[in-house]
mmCIF file with all atom_site columns, C-alpha atoms in Angstrom:
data_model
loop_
_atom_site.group_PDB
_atom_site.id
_atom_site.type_symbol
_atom_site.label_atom_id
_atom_site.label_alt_id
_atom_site.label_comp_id
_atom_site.label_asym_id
_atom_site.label_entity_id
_atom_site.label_seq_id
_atom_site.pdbx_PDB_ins_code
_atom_site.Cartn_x
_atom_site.Cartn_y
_atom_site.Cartn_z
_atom_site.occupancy
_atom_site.B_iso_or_equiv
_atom_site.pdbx_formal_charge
_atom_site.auth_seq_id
_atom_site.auth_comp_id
_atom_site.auth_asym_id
_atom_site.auth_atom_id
_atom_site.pdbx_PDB_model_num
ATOM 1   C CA . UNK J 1 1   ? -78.907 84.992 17.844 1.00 43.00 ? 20  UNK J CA 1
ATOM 2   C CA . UNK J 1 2   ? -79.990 81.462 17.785 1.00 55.00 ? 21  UNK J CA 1
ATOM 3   C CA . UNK J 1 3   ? -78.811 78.584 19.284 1.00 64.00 ? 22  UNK J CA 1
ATOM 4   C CA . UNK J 1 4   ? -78.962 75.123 17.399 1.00 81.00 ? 23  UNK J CA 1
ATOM 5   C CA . UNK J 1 5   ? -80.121 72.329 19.239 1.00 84.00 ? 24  UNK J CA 1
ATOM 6   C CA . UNK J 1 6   ? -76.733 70.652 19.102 1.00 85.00 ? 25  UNK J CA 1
ATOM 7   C CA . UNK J 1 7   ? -75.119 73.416 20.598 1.00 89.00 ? 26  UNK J CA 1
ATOM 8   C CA . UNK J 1 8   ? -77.499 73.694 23.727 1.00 91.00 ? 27  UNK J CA 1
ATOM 9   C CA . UNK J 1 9   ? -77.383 70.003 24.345 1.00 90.00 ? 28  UNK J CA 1
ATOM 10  C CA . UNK J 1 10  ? -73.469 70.606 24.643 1.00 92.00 ? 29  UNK J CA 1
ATOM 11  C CA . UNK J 1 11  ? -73.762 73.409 26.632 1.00 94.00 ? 30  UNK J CA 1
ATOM 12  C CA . UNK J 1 12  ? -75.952 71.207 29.014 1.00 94.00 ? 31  UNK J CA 1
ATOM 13  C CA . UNK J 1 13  ? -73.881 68.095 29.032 1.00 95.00 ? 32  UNK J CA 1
ATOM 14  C CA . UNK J 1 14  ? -71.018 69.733 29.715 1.00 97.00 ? 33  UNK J CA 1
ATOM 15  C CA . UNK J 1 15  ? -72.539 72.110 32.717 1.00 96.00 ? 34  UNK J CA 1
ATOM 16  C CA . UNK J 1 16  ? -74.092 69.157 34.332 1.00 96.00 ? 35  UNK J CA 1
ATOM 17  C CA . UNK J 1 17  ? -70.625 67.169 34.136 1.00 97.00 ? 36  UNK J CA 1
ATOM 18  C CA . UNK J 1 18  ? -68.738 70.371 35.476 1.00 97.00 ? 37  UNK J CA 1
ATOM 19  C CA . UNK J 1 19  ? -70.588 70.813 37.933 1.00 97.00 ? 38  UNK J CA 1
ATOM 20  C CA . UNK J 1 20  ? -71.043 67.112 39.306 1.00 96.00 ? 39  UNK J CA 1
ATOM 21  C CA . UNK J 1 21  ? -67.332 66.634 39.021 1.00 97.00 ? 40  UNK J CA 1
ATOM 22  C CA . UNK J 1 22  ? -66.583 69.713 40.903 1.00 98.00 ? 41  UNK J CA 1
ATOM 23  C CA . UNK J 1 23  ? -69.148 69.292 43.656 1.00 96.00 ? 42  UNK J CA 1
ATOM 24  C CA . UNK J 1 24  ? -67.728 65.908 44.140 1.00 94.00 ? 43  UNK J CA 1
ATOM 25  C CA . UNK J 1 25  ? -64.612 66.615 44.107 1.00 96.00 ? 44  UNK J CA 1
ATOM 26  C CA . UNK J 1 26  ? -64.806 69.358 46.765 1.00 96.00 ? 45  UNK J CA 1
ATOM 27  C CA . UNK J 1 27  ? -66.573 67.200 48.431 1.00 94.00 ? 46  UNK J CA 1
ATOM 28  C CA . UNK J 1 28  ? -63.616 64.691 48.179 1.00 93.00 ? 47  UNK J CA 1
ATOM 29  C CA . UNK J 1 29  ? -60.866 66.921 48.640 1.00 95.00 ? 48  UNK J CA 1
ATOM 30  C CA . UNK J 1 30  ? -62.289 68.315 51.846 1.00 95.00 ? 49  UNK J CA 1
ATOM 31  C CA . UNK J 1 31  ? -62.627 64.909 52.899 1.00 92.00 ? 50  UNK J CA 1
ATOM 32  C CA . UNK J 1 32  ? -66.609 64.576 54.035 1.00 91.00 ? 51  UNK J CA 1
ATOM 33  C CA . UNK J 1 33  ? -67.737 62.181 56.279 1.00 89.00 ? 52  UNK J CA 1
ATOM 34  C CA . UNK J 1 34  ? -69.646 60.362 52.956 1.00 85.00 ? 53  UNK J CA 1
ATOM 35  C CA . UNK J 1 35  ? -66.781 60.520 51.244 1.00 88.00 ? 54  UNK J CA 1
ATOM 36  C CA . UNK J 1 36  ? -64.176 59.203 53.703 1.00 89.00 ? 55  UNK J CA 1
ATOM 37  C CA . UNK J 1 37  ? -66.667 56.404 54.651 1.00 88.00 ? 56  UNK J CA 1
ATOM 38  C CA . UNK J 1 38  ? -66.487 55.179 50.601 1.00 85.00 ? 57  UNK J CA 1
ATOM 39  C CA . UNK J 1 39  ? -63.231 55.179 50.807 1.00 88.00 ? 58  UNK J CA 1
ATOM 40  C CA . UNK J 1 40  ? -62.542 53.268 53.507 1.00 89.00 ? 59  UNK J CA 1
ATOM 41  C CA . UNK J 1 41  ? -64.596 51.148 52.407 1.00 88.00 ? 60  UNK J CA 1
ATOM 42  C CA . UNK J 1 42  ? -62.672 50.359 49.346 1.00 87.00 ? 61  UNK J CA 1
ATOM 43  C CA . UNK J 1 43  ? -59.487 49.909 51.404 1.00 87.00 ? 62  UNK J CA 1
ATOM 44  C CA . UNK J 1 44  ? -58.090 53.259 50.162 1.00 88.00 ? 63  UNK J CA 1
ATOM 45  C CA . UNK J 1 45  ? -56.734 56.214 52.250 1.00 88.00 ? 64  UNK J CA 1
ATOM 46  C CA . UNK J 1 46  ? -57.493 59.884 52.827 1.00 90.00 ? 65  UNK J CA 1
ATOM 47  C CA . UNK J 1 47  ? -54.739 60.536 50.755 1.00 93.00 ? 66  UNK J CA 1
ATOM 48  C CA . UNK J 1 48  ? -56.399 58.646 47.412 1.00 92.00 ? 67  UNK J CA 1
ATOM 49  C CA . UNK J 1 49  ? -59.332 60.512 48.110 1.00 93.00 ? 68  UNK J CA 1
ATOM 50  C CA . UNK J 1 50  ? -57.868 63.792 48.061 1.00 95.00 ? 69  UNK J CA 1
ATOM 51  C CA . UNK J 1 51  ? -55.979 62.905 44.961 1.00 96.00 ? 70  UNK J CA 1
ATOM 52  C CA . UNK J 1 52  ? -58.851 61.753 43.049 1.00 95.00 ? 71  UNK J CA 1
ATOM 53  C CA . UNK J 1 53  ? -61.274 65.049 44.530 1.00 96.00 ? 72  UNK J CA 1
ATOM 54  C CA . UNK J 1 54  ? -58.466 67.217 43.040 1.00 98.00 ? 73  UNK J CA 1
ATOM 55  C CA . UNK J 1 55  ? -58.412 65.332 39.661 1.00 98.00 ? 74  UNK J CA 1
ATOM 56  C CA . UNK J 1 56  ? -62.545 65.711 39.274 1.00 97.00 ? 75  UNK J CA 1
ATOM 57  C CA . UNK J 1 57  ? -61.733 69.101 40.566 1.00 98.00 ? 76  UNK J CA 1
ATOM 58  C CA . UNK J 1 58  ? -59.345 70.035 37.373 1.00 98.00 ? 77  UNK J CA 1
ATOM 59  C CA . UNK J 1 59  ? -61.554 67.998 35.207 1.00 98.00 ? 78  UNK J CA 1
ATOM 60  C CA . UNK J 1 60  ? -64.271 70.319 35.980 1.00 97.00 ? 79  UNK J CA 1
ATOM 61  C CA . UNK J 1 61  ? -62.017 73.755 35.576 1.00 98.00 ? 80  UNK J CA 1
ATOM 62  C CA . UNK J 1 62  ? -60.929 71.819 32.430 1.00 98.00 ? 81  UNK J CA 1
ATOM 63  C CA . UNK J 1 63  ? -64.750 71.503 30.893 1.00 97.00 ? 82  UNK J CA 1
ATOM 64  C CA . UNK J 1 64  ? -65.509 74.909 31.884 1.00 96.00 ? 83  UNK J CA 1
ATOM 65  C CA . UNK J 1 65  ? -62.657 76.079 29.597 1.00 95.00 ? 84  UNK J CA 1
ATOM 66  C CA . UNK J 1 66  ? -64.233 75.859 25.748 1.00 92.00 ? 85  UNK J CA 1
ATOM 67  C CA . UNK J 1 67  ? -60.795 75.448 24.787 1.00 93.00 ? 86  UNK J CA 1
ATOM 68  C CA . UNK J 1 68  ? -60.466 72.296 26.866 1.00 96.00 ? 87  UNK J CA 1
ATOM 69  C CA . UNK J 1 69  ? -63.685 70.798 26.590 1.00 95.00 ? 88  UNK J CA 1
ATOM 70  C CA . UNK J 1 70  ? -61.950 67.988 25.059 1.00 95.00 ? 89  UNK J CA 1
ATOM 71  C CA . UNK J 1 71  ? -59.141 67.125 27.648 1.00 97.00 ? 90  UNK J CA 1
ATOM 72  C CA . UNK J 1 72  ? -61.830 67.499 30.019 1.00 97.00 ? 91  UNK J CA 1
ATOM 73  C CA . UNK J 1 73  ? -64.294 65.049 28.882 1.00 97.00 ? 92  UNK J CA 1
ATOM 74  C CA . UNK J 1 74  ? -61.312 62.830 28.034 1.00 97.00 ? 93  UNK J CA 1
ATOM 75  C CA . UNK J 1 75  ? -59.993 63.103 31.942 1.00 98.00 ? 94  UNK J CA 1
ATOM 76  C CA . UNK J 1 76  ? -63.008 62.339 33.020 1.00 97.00 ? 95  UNK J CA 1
ATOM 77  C CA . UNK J 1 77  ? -63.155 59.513 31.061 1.00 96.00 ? 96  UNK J CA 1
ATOM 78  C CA . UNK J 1 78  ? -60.002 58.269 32.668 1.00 96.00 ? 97  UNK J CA 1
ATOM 79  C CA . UNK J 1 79  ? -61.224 59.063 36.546 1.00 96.00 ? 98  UNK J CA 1
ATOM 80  C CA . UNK J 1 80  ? -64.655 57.213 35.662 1.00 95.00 ? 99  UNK J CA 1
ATOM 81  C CA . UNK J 1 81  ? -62.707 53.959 34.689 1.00 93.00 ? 100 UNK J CA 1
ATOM 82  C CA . UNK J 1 82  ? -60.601 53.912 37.431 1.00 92.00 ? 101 UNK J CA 1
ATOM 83  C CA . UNK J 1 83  ? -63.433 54.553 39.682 1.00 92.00 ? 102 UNK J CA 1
ATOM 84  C CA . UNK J 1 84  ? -65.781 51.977 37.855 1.00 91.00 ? 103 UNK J CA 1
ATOM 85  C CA . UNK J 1 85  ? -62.171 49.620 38.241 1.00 90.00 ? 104 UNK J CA 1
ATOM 86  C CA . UNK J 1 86  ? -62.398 50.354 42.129 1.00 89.00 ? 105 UNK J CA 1
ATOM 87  C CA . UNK J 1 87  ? -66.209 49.663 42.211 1.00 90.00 ? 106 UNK J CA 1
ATOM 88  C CA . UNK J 1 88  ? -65.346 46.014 40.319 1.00 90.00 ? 107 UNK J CA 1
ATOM 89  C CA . UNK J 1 89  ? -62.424 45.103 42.063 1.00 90.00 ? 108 UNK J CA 1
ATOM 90  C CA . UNK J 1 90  ? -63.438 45.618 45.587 1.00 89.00 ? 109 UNK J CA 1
ATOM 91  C CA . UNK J 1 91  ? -67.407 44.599 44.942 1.00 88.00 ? 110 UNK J CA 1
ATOM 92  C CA . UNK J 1 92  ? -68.365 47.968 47.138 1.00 84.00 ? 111 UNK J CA 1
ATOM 93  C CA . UNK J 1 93  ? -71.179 49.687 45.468 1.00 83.00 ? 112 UNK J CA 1
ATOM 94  C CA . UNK J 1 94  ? -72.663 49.475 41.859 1.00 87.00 ? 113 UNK J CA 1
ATOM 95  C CA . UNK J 1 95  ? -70.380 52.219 39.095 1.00 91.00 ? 114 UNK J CA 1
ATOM 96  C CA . UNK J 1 96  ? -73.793 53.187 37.808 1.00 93.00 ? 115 UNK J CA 1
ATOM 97  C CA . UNK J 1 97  ? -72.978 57.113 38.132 1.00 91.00 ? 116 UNK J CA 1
ATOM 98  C CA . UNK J 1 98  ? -69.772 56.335 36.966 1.00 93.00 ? 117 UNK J CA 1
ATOM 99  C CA . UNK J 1 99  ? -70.865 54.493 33.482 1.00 93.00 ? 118 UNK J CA 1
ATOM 100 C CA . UNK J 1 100 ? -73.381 57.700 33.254 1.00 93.00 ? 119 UNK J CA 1
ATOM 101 C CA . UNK J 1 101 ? -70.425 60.026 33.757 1.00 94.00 ? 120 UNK J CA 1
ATOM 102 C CA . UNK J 1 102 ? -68.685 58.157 31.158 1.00 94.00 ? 121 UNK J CA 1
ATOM 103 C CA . UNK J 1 103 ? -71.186 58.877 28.891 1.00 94.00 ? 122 UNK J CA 1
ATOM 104 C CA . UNK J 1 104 ? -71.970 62.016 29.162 1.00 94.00 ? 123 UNK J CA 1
ATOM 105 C CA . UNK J 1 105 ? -68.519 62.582 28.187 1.00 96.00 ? 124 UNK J CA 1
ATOM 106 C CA . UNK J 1 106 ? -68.472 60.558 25.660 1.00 95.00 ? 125 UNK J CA 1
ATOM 107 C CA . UNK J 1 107 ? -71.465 62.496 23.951 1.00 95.00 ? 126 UNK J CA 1
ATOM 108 C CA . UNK J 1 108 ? -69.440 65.875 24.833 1.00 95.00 ? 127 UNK J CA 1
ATOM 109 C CA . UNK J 1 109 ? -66.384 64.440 22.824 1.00 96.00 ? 128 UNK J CA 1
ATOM 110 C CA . UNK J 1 110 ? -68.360 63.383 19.864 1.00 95.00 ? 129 UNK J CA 1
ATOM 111 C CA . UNK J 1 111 ? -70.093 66.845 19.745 1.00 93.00 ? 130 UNK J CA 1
ATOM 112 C CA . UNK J 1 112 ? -66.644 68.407 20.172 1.00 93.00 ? 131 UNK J CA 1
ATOM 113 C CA . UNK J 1 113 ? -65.009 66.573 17.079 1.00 93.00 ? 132 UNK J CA 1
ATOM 114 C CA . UNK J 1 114 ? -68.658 67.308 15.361 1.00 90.00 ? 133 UNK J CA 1
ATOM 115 C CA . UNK J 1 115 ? -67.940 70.599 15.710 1.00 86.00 ? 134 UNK J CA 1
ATOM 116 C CA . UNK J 1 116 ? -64.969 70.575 14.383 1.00 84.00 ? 135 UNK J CA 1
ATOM 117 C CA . UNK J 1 117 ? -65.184 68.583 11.390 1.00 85.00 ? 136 UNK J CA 1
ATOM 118 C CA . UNK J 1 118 ? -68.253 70.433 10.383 1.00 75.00 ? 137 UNK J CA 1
ATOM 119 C CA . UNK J 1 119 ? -68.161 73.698 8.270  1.00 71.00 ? 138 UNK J CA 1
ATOM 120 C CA . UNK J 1 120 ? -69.315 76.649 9.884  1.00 66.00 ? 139 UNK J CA 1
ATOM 121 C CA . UNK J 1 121 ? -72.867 78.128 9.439  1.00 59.00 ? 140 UNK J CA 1
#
């Protein structure tokens, strides 16, 4: 069975986001030295970074699902502009990852709603 290109470049985009979002969002909600530091750093507590690891972290689950590839890359959407919002507003940091994040999900919603729209082959 083949596997058009569209199709694998989805599969990709939407591994790669998984995965970042969940490894940074463990890496959040377990509260790592890294992440802590950014944190403070942005005048936020242990408690906002917990919060915001567990919403990458169900952002992630949510991607992995095929069913709710959507509301993931839609979620994560949401988390980068609030993060990109707490990289503006408190001049810590550039939201370079962030904007590529944003992307990336982008792309995976446009593929989505491609998929959709399109008649099967």
């Amino acid at each position: 069975m083949a596997v058009s290109g569209k199709k694998l470049v989805l599969w990709m985009f939407v591994s790669l986001l998984a995965t970042m979002l969940l490894l940074d969002g463990a890496l959040r909600v377990f509260q790592m030295h890294l992440m802590v530091a950014q944190f403070e750093r942005f005048g936020y507590g242990t408690g906002a970074l917990v919060a915001f690891g567990a919403a990458e972290l169900l952002a992630g689950v949510l991607l992995l699902t095929p069913a709710a590839q959507l509301y993931g890359a839609g979620f994560t959407m949401l988390l980068m502009a609030v993060a990109v919002f707490a990289y503006v507003s408190t001049g810590v940091g550039f939201p370079v990852a962030a904007t590529v994040l944003t992307l990336m999900s982008m792309a995976i919603i446009w593929m989505k709603l491609e998929q959709r729209t399109s008649p099967p082959a």
